[in-house]
Structure formats: structure tokens, C-alpha cells
Amino acid sequence: MRALSGLWRWRHNPLRRSTDLAEAWVALVALVLIAVAVPVTGCLVGAAAQDSLQRSVREQHRTRHLVIATVVRDLGETALDPDPDTTTVHETHRRVLADWTAADGTHRSGPALADLKSPHPGDHFRLWTDPQGRIAARPLDSPTATTHAVLAGIGAALLVAGLVEGGRRLTVWRMVRSRYARWDQAWDRAGPDWGKAGTGS
């Protein structure tokens, strides 16, 4: 709105300089770009990210398998979870030595994180594995992927808005510097005696 009012104000103003009108046009172009390019960029980036992430979700759900593991012995509590999206304040993960059967039927054994408060030998817990039976992170779920895609779209939109606004500010700054340089040249031409009686006669 400021750009539109600026253009209207300078339309027939006798005090208008060429740079005043140019600055108003730059502001209007920036406003149009922000109103059009920002949402379009956000939607395109968000849609591309959503498509890619949903493909990843389908691939992970196709290749990762949930198996039941059996505790062999407790290896102690751990404070870290490799998948922070699954952690809640009520979960306690303990490191255990466990046995499990992979999706291809092979027997596997190794350290794993069990969502058991006090695991004992013979306790069962669920474990995600890859096609080779190795422990894998829980597959990404669709709502989480959508959230990441929305955030990517918002981030791209904010980046474009920042670039447009930065370009506008840089253009106006250069115009102002150019205007000041022309003023300096005009003062130099006028000379140090400008304003004194009889100057120029």
C-alpha cells in the first residue's frame, strides 16, 4: 500500500525527482514479488518436499520390519535415543543384549535399545530392522513427513521474501548514494561563494 500511495503522491508533484518515482516503482515491484513469488515458491518447494518425503516414507515402510526381540541381559540405561521423534517424557530406554529373528528368518544377536524400565532376561520388546536383519531406526511416518514438508515450504517462502526485501533495500541504497553524489557534484559546481550577493553576475 505504501508503494501505491508513493506512486500516486509523486504522479503530478512538481517537487518530484526522478529518483522518487524510481524508488516508488522499486517498492511496488518488491510488493508484487512478495505477494506472488513468495507463496508460489513456498507451495512449490513444499509440494516437492512432500512428494520426496512421502516416497521416503513408503520406501522405509517397505524395507523396514518390526520384529520381536528377546532380552539376553541388561547392559545399563542410556540417555540418548537415535530417533528423537519417538521419545516422550515417559519413555525410558535401556541398552540390552538381545536376540531376534530377522524378516528373512536368520537369527541375529547384538546390543539394542529396549523401551523397558527394568529389563530381565527373557523379556520381549519390539525392534525395527532393515532387510538384512540389522537394527534400524523407526520408519518415518506420514504426518511427520508432512510437517517437515510444510516447514520446508515456509522456510523457502521466508528466504525468497528476505531476498526480495534485501534486493529492494540494496537498490534504494544505491539510488540514494547516487543522488547524494549528484548533489555533491552540484555543490562543487556552485562553488564556495554560492548565496553571496553578486555571485554569478
CSV table of C-alpha atoms in Angstrom, one decimal:
chain,number,residue,atom,x,y,z
A,1,MET,CA,0.0,0.0,0.0
A,2,ARG,CA,2.9,2.4,0.7
A,3,ALA,CA,4.2,1.7,-2.8
A,4,LEU,CA,0.9,2.5,-4.4
A,5,SER,CA,0.4,5.7,-2.3
A,6,GLY,CA,4.0,6.7,-3.1
A,7,LEU,CA,3.4,6.3,-6.8
A,8,TRP,CA,0.2,8.3,-6.6
A,9,ARG,CA,1.8,11.0,-4.4
A,10,TRP,CA,4.6,11.6,-6.9
A,11,ARG,CA,2.4,11.4,-10.0
A,12,HIS,CA,2.0,15.1,-10.7
A,13,ASN,CA,4.0,16.6,-7.9
A,14,PRO,CA,6.2,19.5,-9.1
A,15,LEU,CA,8.8,18.6,-6.5
A,16,ARG,CA,9.1,15.1,-7.7
A,17,ARG,CA,12.6,13.9,-8.6
A,18,SER,CA,13.2,11.0,-11.0
A,19,THR,CA,14.7,9.0,-8.1
A,20,ASP,CA,11.5,9.5,-6.0
A,21,LEU,CA,9.4,7.9,-8.7
A,22,ALA,CA,12.0,5.1,-9.3
A,23,GLU,CA,12.0,4.3,-5.5
A,24,ALA,CA,8.2,4.1,-5.6
A,25,TRP,CA,8.4,1.7,-8.6
A,26,VAL,CA,11.0,-0.4,-6.9
A,27,ALA,CA,8.8,-0.7,-3.8
A,28,LEU,CA,5.8,-1.6,-5.9
A,29,VAL,CA,7.8,-4.3,-7.8
A,30,ALA,CA,9.0,-5.7,-4.5
A,31,LEU,CA,5.5,-5.8,-3.1
A,32,VAL,CA,4.2,-7.6,-6.1
A,33,LEU,CA,7.0,-10.1,-6.0
A,34,ILE,CA,6.4,-10.7,-2.3
A,35,ALA,CA,2.7,-11.1,-2.9
A,36,VAL,CA,3.1,-13.5,-5.8
A,37,ALA,CA,6.6,-15.2,-5.8
A,38,VAL,CA,6.7,-15.9,-2.1
A,39,PRO,CA,3.6,-18.0,-1.8
A,40,VAL,CA,4.2,-19.7,-5.2
A,41,THR,CA,7.8,-20.6,-4.1
A,42,GLY,CA,6.6,-21.9,-0.8
A,43,CYS,CA,3.9,-24.0,-2.4
A,44,LEU,CA,6.3,-25.5,-5.0
A,45,VAL,CA,9.1,-26.2,-2.5
A,46,GLY,CA,6.6,-27.7,0.0
A,47,ALA,CA,5.0,-29.9,-2.7
A,48,ALA,CA,8.3,-31.1,-3.9
A,49,ALA,CA,9.5,-31.9,-0.3
A,50,GLN,CA,6.1,-33.6,0.4
A,51,ASP,CA,6.5,-35.8,-2.7
A,52,SER,CA,10.1,-36.7,-1.9
A,53,LEU,CA,9.4,-37.3,1.8
A,54,GLN,CA,6.3,-39.4,1.2
A,55,ARG,CA,8.3,-41.6,-1.3
A,56,SER,CA,10.8,-42.0,1.5
A,57,VAL,CA,8.1,-42.9,4.0
A,58,ARG,CA,6.8,-45.6,1.6
A,59,GLU,CA,10.3,-46.9,0.9
A,60,GLN,CA,11.1,-47.1,4.6
A,61,HIS,CA,7.9,-48.9,5.5
A,62,ARG,CA,8.5,-51.3,2.6
A,63,THR,CA,12.1,-52.1,3.7
A,64,ARG,CA,11.9,-51.9,7.5
A,65,HIS,CA,10.4,-54.7,9.6
A,66,LEU,CA,9.1,-54.7,13.1
A,67,VAL,CA,10.3,-57.8,15.0
A,68,ILE,CA,10.1,-59.1,18.5
A,69,ALA,CA,13.4,-59.2,20.3
A,70,THR,CA,14.2,-61.1,23.5
A,71,VAL,CA,16.4,-59.7,26.2
A,72,VAL,CA,19.5,-61.7,27.0
A,73,ARG,CA,20.9,-59.4,29.6
A,74,ASP,CA,20.7,-55.7,30.7
A,75,LEU,CA,23.6,-53.5,29.6
A,76,GLY,CA,22.5,-50.4,31.5
A,77,GLU,CA,20.4,-47.3,31.0
A,78,THR,CA,21.0,-44.9,28.1
A,79,ALA,CA,20.1,-41.2,28.0
A,80,LEU,CA,20.2,-40.9,24.2
A,81,ASP,CA,17.6,-42.1,21.6
A,82,PRO,CA,18.7,-42.3,18.0
A,83,ASP,CA,15.2,-41.3,16.9
A,84,PRO,CA,14.2,-38.1,18.8
A,85,ASP,CA,10.8,-38.0,17.1
A,86,THR,CA,9.8,-41.1,19.1
A,87,THR,CA,11.0,-40.0,22.5
A,88,THR,CA,8.4,-39.0,25.1
A,89,VAL,CA,8.9,-37.9,28.7
A,90,HIS,CA,7.5,-41.2,29.9
A,91,GLU,CA,9.9,-43.5,28.0
A,92,THR,CA,13.0,-45.0,29.5
A,93,HIS,CA,15.3,-46.7,27.1
A,94,ARG,CA,17.8,-49.3,28.4
A,95,ARG,CA,20.7,-50.8,26.5
A,96,VAL,CA,20.4,-54.6,26.4
A,97,LEU,CA,21.9,-57.6,24.7
A,98,ALA,CA,19.1,-59.1,22.7
A,99,ASP,CA,18.3,-61.9,20.3
A,100,TRP,CA,15.8,-61.6,17.4
A,101,THR,CA,14.8,-63.3,14.2
A,102,ALA,CA,15.2,-61.2,11.0
A,103,ALA,CA,12.5,-61.0,8.4
A,104,ASP,CA,14.4,-63.4,6.2
A,105,GLY,CA,14.4,-66.0,9.1
A,106,THR,CA,18.0,-65.6,10.1
A,107,HIS,CA,18.9,-65.5,13.8
A,108,ARG,CA,20.5,-62.2,15.0
A,109,SER,CA,22.0,-61.0,18.3
A,110,GLY,CA,23.5,-57.8,19.5
A,111,PRO,CA,23.1,-54.7,21.7
A,112,ALA,CA,19.9,-52.8,21.3
A,113,LEU,CA,17.8,-50.1,22.9
A,114,ALA,CA,14.8,-51.6,24.7
A,115,ASP,CA,11.8,-49.5,25.8
A,116,LEU,CA,11.7,-51.4,29.1
A,117,LYS,CA,12.1,-49.7,32.5
A,118,SER,CA,13.8,-52.7,34.1
A,119,PRO,CA,14.6,-55.4,31.5
A,120,HIS,CA,15.1,-59.0,32.7
A,121,PRO,CA,16.4,-62.0,30.6
A,122,GLY,CA,13.5,-63.4,28.6
A,123,ASP,CA,11.6,-60.1,28.4
A,124,HIS,CA,10.3,-59.2,24.9
A,125,PHE,CA,10.3,-55.8,23.1
A,126,ARG,CA,9.8,-54.5,19.6
A,127,LEU,CA,12.7,-53.7,17.3
A,128,TRP,CA,12.9,-52.2,13.8
A,129,THR,CA,15.3,-54.0,11.4
A,130,ASP,CA,16.4,-53.5,7.8
A,131,PRO,CA,16.1,-56.2,5.1
A,132,GLN,CA,19.4,-57.8,6.3
A,133,GLY,CA,18.1,-58.0,9.9
A,134,ARG,CA,20.3,-55.2,11.2
A,135,ILE,CA,18.8,-52.8,13.7
A,136,ALA,CA,17.3,-49.7,12.0
A,137,ALA,CA,15.6,-46.5,13.1
A,138,ARG,CA,11.8,-46.5,13.2
A,139,PRO,CA,10.5,-45.6,9.7
A,140,LEU,CA,9.3,-42.0,9.2
A,141,ASP,CA,5.6,-41.6,9.5
A,142,SER,CA,3.4,-39.7,7.1
A,143,PRO,CA,2.3,-36.9,9.4
A,144,THR,CA,5.9,-36.2,10.4
A,145,ALA,CA,6.9,-36.1,6.7
A,146,THR,CA,4.1,-33.6,6.0
A,147,THR,CA,5.2,-31.4,8.9
A,148,HIS,CA,8.8,-31.4,7.5
A,149,ALA,CA,7.4,-30.5,4.0
A,150,VAL,CA,5.4,-27.6,5.4
A,151,LEU,CA,8.4,-26.3,7.3
A,152,ALA,CA,10.5,-26.6,4.1
A,153,GLY,CA,7.9,-24.6,2.2
A,154,ILE,CA,7.7,-21.9,4.9
A,155,GLY,CA,11.5,-21.7,5.0
A,156,ALA,CA,11.7,-21.3,1.2
A,157,ALA,CA,9.0,-18.6,1.2
A,158,LEU,CA,10.8,-16.7,4.0
A,159,LEU,CA,14.0,-16.9,2.1
A,160,VAL,CA,12.5,-15.5,-1.1
A,161,ALA,CA,10.8,-12.7,0.9
A,162,GLY,CA,14.2,-11.9,2.5
A,163,LEU,CA,15.9,-11.9,-0.9
A,164,VAL,CA,13.3,-9.6,-2.4
A,165,GLU,CA,13.4,-7.2,0.5
A,166,GLY,CA,17.2,-7.3,0.6
A,167,GLY,CA,17.2,-6.5,-3.2
A,168,ARG,CA,14.8,-3.6,-2.7
A,169,ARG,CA,16.9,-2.2,0.1
A,170,LEU,CA,20.1,-2.5,-1.8
A,171,THR,CA,18.5,-0.9,-4.9
A,172,VAL,CA,17.2,2.0,-2.9
A,173,TRP,CA,20.5,2.4,-1.1
A,174,ARG,CA,22.3,2.7,-4.4
A,175,MET,CA,19.8,5.2,-5.6
A,176,VAL,CA,20.3,7.3,-2.5
A,177,ARG,CA,24.1,7.1,-2.9
A,178,SER,CA,23.8,8.2,-6.5
A,179,ARG,CA,21.5,11.1,-5.5
A,180,TYR,CA,24.0,12.2,-2.8
A,181,ALA,CA,26.8,12.0,-5.4
A,182,ARG,CA,24.9,14.2,-7.8
A,183,TRP,CA,24.2,16.7,-5.0
A,184,ASP,CA,27.9,16.8,-4.2
A,185,GLN,CA,28.7,17.5,-7.8
A,186,ALA,CA,26.1,20.3,-8.0
A,187,TRP,CA,27.6,21.9,-4.8
A,188,ASP,CA,31.1,21.6,-6.3
A,189,ARG,CA,29.8,23.4,-9.5
A,190,ALA,CA,28.1,26.1,-7.4
A,191,GLY,CA,31.4,26.8,-5.7
A,192,PRO,CA,32.1,28.1,-2.2
A,193,ASP,CA,30.5,31.6,-3.0
A,194,TRP,CA,27.0,30.3,-3.5
A,195,GLY,CA,24.4,32.5,-1.9
A,196,LYS,CA,26.6,35.6,-1.6
A,197,ALA,CA,25.5,38.8,-3.2
A,198,GLY,CA,26.6,39.3,-6.7
A,199,THR,CA,27.6,35.6,-7.2
A,200,GLY,CA,27.3,34.6,-10.9
A,201,SER,CA,27.0,38.2,-12.1
